[in-house]
Coordinates of C-alpha atoms and ligand atoms in Angstrom, one line a residue:
M11 CA -61.0 115.7 300.9
A12 CA -61.7 118.6 298.6
I13 CA -60.0 118.9 295.3
H14 CA -61.5 121.2 292.6
F15 CA -61.0 121.0 288.8
E16 CA -61.7 124.0 286.6
N17 CA -61.5 123.6 282.7
I18 CA -58.8 125.6 281.0
K19 CA -60.0 125.1 277.4
E20 CA -63.0 123.3 276.1
H21 CA -61.2 120.2 274.8
I22 CA -58.1 120.1 277.0
G23 CA -56.7 121.0 280.4
S24 CA -57.9 121.5 284.0
R25 CA -56.5 123.7 286.7
V26 CA -56.5 122.0 290.1
S27 CA -57.1 123.7 293.4
W28 CA -57.5 122.2 296.9
D29 CA -58.8 123.2 300.3
D30 CA -55.9 121.7 302.2
R31 CA -52.6 120.5 300.6
S32 CA -52.9 117.2 302.4
D33 CA -56.1 116.5 300.4
L34 CA -53.9 115.7 297.4
F35 CA -52.2 112.8 299.3
A36 CA -55.4 111.3 300.6
P37 CA -56.0 107.7 299.2
E38 CA -59.2 108.8 297.4
A39 CA -57.4 111.6 295.7
A40 CA -55.4 109.3 293.4
K41 CA -58.5 107.8 291.8
A42 CA -60.1 111.2 291.3
I43 CA -56.8 112.6 289.7
R44 CA -56.3 109.6 287.5
E45 CA -59.9 109.8 286.1
K46 CA -59.5 113.5 285.5
V47 CA -56.2 113.1 283.7
A48 CA -57.9 110.6 281.4
E49 CA -60.8 112.9 280.8
R50 CA -59.0 116.3 280.5
T51 CA -55.6 115.1 279.2
V52 CA -53.6 117.8 281.2
L53 CA -53.9 118.8 284.9
V54 CA -52.1 121.9 286.2
F55 CA -51.4 122.2 290.0
P56 CA -50.2 125.8 290.3
E57 CA -47.2 126.4 292.6
L58 CA -47.6 123.1 294.6
N59 CA -43.9 122.9 295.3
L60 CA -43.6 119.2 295.7
T61 CA -40.5 117.5 297.1
D62 CA -39.2 114.5 295.2
E63 CA -40.6 112.3 298.0
E64 CA -44.0 113.9 297.6
Q65 CA -43.9 113.7 293.8
L66 CA -43.0 110.0 294.0
A67 CA -45.8 109.4 296.5
I68 CA -48.4 110.9 294.2
T69 CA -46.9 109.1 291.2
N70 CA -47.1 105.8 292.9
A71 CA -50.6 106.4 294.3
I72 CA -51.9 107.1 290.8
G73 CA -49.3 104.7 289.5
P74 CA -47.5 102.5 289.5
K75 CA -44.4 104.5 288.8
M76 CA -41.9 103.4 286.2
R77 CA -38.4 104.4 285.1
L78 CA -38.5 105.8 281.6
T79 CA -34.9 106.9 281.2
N80 CA -31.9 105.1 282.7
T81 CA -29.5 107.8 283.7
T82 CA -27.4 109.0 286.5
N83 CA -29.0 111.8 288.4
V84 CA -26.6 114.1 290.0
Q85 CA -28.8 116.1 292.2
S86 CA -31.8 113.8 292.9
N87 CA -31.5 111.0 295.4
D88 CA -33.9 108.8 293.6
E89 CA -33.3 107.2 290.3
D90 CA -37.0 107.3 289.5
V91 CA -36.8 111.1 289.3
Y92 CA -35.3 112.2 286.0
Q93 CA -34.0 115.7 285.9
V94 CA -34.9 117.5 282.6
T95 CA -32.1 120.1 282.1
L96 CA -29.7 121.2 279.4
D97 CA -26.9 121.5 282.0
E98 CA -24.5 118.8 281.0
K99 CA -23.0 118.8 284.5
I100 CA -26.3 117.3 285.7
N101 CA -27.5 115.6 282.5
P102 CA -24.7 113.9 280.5
Q103 CA -27.0 113.7 277.4
P104 CA -28.4 117.2 276.8
E105 CA -29.1 116.3 273.1
Y106 CA -31.9 114.0 274.4
V107 CA -33.5 117.0 276.0
L108 CA -33.1 119.1 272.9
G109 CA -35.3 116.6 271.1
T110 CA -38.1 117.7 273.4
F111 CA -38.4 120.9 271.3
F112 CA -40.4 118.8 268.8
W113 CA -43.8 117.2 269.3
H114 CA -43.6 113.7 270.7
M115 CA -45.0 111.1 273.0
D116 CA -42.9 109.7 275.8
G117 CA -41.8 106.0 275.8
I118 CA -43.0 105.1 272.3
T119 CA -39.8 103.4 271.3
V120 CA -39.3 101.1 274.2
D121 CA -40.3 97.5 274.7
M122 CA -43.2 98.1 277.1
P123 CA -46.6 99.8 276.9
P124 CA -46.2 103.6 276.6
P125 CA -46.4 105.3 280.0
F126 CA -49.9 106.3 281.0
A127 CA -48.8 109.6 282.3
T128 CA -45.8 111.9 282.7
L129 CA -45.5 114.2 285.7
L130 CA -43.3 117.3 285.9
S131 CA -42.4 119.6 288.8
C132 CA -40.9 122.9 287.9
R133 CA -37.8 123.6 290.1
I134 CA -36.4 126.5 288.1
A135 CA -38.7 128.4 285.8
P136 CA -37.0 130.1 282.8
D137 CA -37.8 133.8 282.4
K138 CA -37.7 133.3 278.6
G139 CA -39.0 130.3 276.6
G140 CA -39.3 126.9 278.1
E141 CA -43.1 126.7 278.2
T142 CA -44.5 123.2 277.6
E143 CA -47.2 122.7 275.0
F144 CA -49.7 119.8 274.9
A145 CA -51.9 118.6 272.1
S146 CA -54.8 116.2 272.7
T147 CA -54.7 113.4 270.2
Y148 CA -58.1 112.2 271.5
A149 CA -59.8 115.5 270.7
A150 CA -57.9 115.8 267.5
Y151 CA -59.0 112.4 266.3
A152 CA -62.6 113.1 267.3
G153 CA -62.5 116.3 265.3
L154 CA -61.4 114.7 262.1
P155 CA -63.9 114.5 259.2
E156 CA -65.4 111.0 258.9
D157 CA -63.7 110.3 255.6
E158 CA -60.3 111.2 257.1
K159 CA -60.9 108.9 260.0
Q160 CA -61.7 106.1 257.6
A161 CA -58.5 106.8 255.6
L162 CA -56.4 106.2 258.8
E163 CA -58.0 102.9 259.6
G164 CA -55.4 100.0 259.4
L165 CA -52.4 102.3 258.8
K166 CA -49.2 101.8 260.8
A167 CA -46.3 104.1 261.4
V168 CA -42.7 103.3 262.1
H169 CA -41.3 105.1 265.2
S170 CA -37.7 105.7 266.2
V171 CA -35.6 108.0 268.3
R172 CA -33.5 108.6 265.2
A173 CA -36.5 110.1 263.5
S174 CA -37.4 112.3 266.4
L175 CA -33.8 113.6 266.7
S176 CA -33.4 114.1 263.0
P177 CA -34.1 117.9 263.2
I178 CA -31.1 118.3 265.6
A179 CA -28.9 115.4 264.4
D180 CA -26.3 117.8 262.8
A181 CA -25.9 119.5 266.2
I182 CA -24.9 116.3 268.0
P183 CA -21.1 116.0 268.3
E184 CA -20.0 113.5 265.7
K185 CA -18.1 111.3 268.1
H186 CA -21.3 110.2 269.8
R187 CA -24.0 111.0 267.2
E188 CA -24.6 107.4 266.1
R189 CA -24.9 106.2 269.7
V190 CA -27.5 108.9 270.6
L191 CA -29.5 108.4 267.4
G192 CA -29.5 104.6 268.1
I193 CA -31.2 105.0 271.5
G194 CA -34.4 102.9 271.8
L195 CA -36.0 100.5 269.4
V196 CA -37.6 100.9 266.0
K197 CA -41.3 100.2 266.7
E198 CA -44.4 99.9 264.5
H199 CA -47.6 101.3 265.9
P200 CA -51.1 101.7 264.5
L201 CA -51.8 105.4 263.7
V202 CA -55.1 105.2 265.5
W203 CA -55.0 103.7 269.0
T204 CA -58.3 102.1 270.1
H205 CA -58.0 102.0 273.9
D206 CA -59.5 99.3 276.1
D207 CA -62.4 101.7 277.0
G208 CA -63.2 102.2 273.3
R209 CA -61.9 105.8 273.0
K210 CA -59.5 106.5 270.1
S211 CA -56.4 108.6 270.0
M212 CA -53.6 109.1 267.4
V213 CA -50.0 107.9 267.9
I214 CA -48.1 110.7 266.1
G215 CA -45.2 113.0 266.7
T216 CA -41.7 113.3 265.4
T217 CA -40.8 109.8 266.4
A218 CA -43.1 108.7 263.5
D219 CA -40.7 108.3 260.6
H220 CA -42.9 106.9 257.8
I221 CA -46.1 105.0 257.2
V222 CA -45.8 101.3 256.4
G223 CA -46.6 100.5 252.8
M224 CA -46.9 104.1 251.7
D225 CA -44.4 106.1 249.6
I226 CA -42.1 107.9 252.0
P227 CA -43.0 111.5 250.9
A228 CA -46.8 110.8 251.0
G229 CA -46.5 109.1 254.4
R230 CA -44.4 111.9 255.9
A231 CA -46.7 114.5 254.5
M232 CA -49.6 112.7 256.1
L233 CA -47.8 112.5 259.4
M234 CA -47.0 116.2 259.3
R235 CA -50.5 117.2 258.5
L236 CA -51.9 115.1 261.4
Q237 CA -49.3 116.7 263.8
E238 CA -50.5 120.2 262.6
W239 CA -54.1 119.2 262.9
A240 CA -53.6 118.0 266.5
A241 CA -51.6 121.1 267.4
Q242 CA -54.2 123.6 266.4
P243 CA -55.3 125.9 269.2
A244 CA -58.7 124.1 269.8
Y245 CA -56.9 120.9 270.8
S246 CA -53.7 122.2 272.4
L247 CA -52.5 124.1 275.4
R248 CA -49.4 126.0 276.3
H249 CA -48.3 126.1 279.9
K250 CA -46.0 128.9 281.1
W251 CA -44.1 127.6 284.1
K252 CA -43.9 129.1 287.5
K253 CA -41.5 127.7 290.1
G254 CA -43.3 124.9 292.0
D255 CA -45.9 124.2 289.3
F256 CA -46.8 120.5 288.9
V257 CA -48.3 119.1 285.8
I258 CA -49.6 115.6 285.0
W259 CA -50.6 114.6 281.5
D260 CA -52.1 111.6 279.7
N261 CA -49.2 110.5 277.6
T262 CA -51.3 107.9 275.8
G263 CA -53.6 110.6 274.4
A264 CA -51.3 113.6 273.9
M265 CA -48.2 114.9 272.2
H266 CA -46.0 117.5 274.0
R267 CA -43.1 119.7 273.3
A268 CA -41.0 122.4 275.0
I269 CA -40.7 125.9 273.6
P270 CA -37.0 126.4 273.0
Y271 CA -35.0 127.8 275.9
D272 CA -31.4 128.6 276.6
K273 CA -29.2 126.6 279.0
S274 CA -28.4 129.9 280.7
T275 CA -32.0 130.1 282.0
G276 CA -31.2 127.2 284.3
R277 CA -34.6 125.6 283.5
M278 CA -35.0 122.5 285.6
M279 CA -37.9 120.0 285.8
H280 CA -38.2 116.9 287.8
R281 CA -39.9 114.2 285.9
T282 CA -41.6 111.0 287.0
S283 CA -43.6 108.5 285.0
I284 CA -46.6 106.3 285.5
A285 CA -46.6 102.9 283.8
G286 CA -49.0 102.2 281.0
A287 CA -51.6 99.6 281.5
E288 CA -52.2 98.8 277.8
A289 CA -50.1 98.4 274.7
V290 CA -50.9 100.4 271.6
A291 CA -53.6 98.5 269.7
A292 CA -55.6 99.1 266.5
Ligands
FE2_121 FE1 -41.2 114.2 276.7

């Protein structure tokens, strides 16, 4: 087996290459990939052109796979593959995808540990917009001045889909606005996540509505500043998709968002998810 990893930026991202495509499916590959995802946050496999079956095999080998969104897939044969598209003929809830234009973590408002990783295969690359950006909340936390780290200790934020969709709420047709905004649970999470291995990341993004026990304006300003801090170029990465690109990222230590794109580009991603092994803990 020969898989190679090359750093994209100092604090985030590795580009993956391989001698033989079958190397990626070898049993020892899953362990190497999982470790590298945790270390580098984002792995890019250029133009790998996975089938759904292959993507599920890799997902499960690193895995285990989980189903993050219950939906009816029109084109995919497997319910564990979610099609990220603005085409309402395929995705009956395009508003949910519009919410991805804003920094977020996946699966932070459901009643299970947040997914360890999200995996995307690009089926149709947009020629304009639609890049995905990633920001490492491990690196961003590590880079905070000590007094700011101390100020975050013990703080908790309240997360909801309603908060994450608030920038687009007015664009959701009124007849099903309340139903869409009511998706998921309202969850409290510590702002700083101390993982089982002792590393620390931040649980931030537009799902974070306010900070428990803090005035709403002061709490929101703090959340916004932390988002901006994590999104600075040193800790973030923008991926311009080519058809067939496959990307895995550590959802427990990163926020992500899509650069806005138009439905007419046909942008289509196939998404799978790997279950989280640990709940958010202070
Ligand atoms: Fe997402």
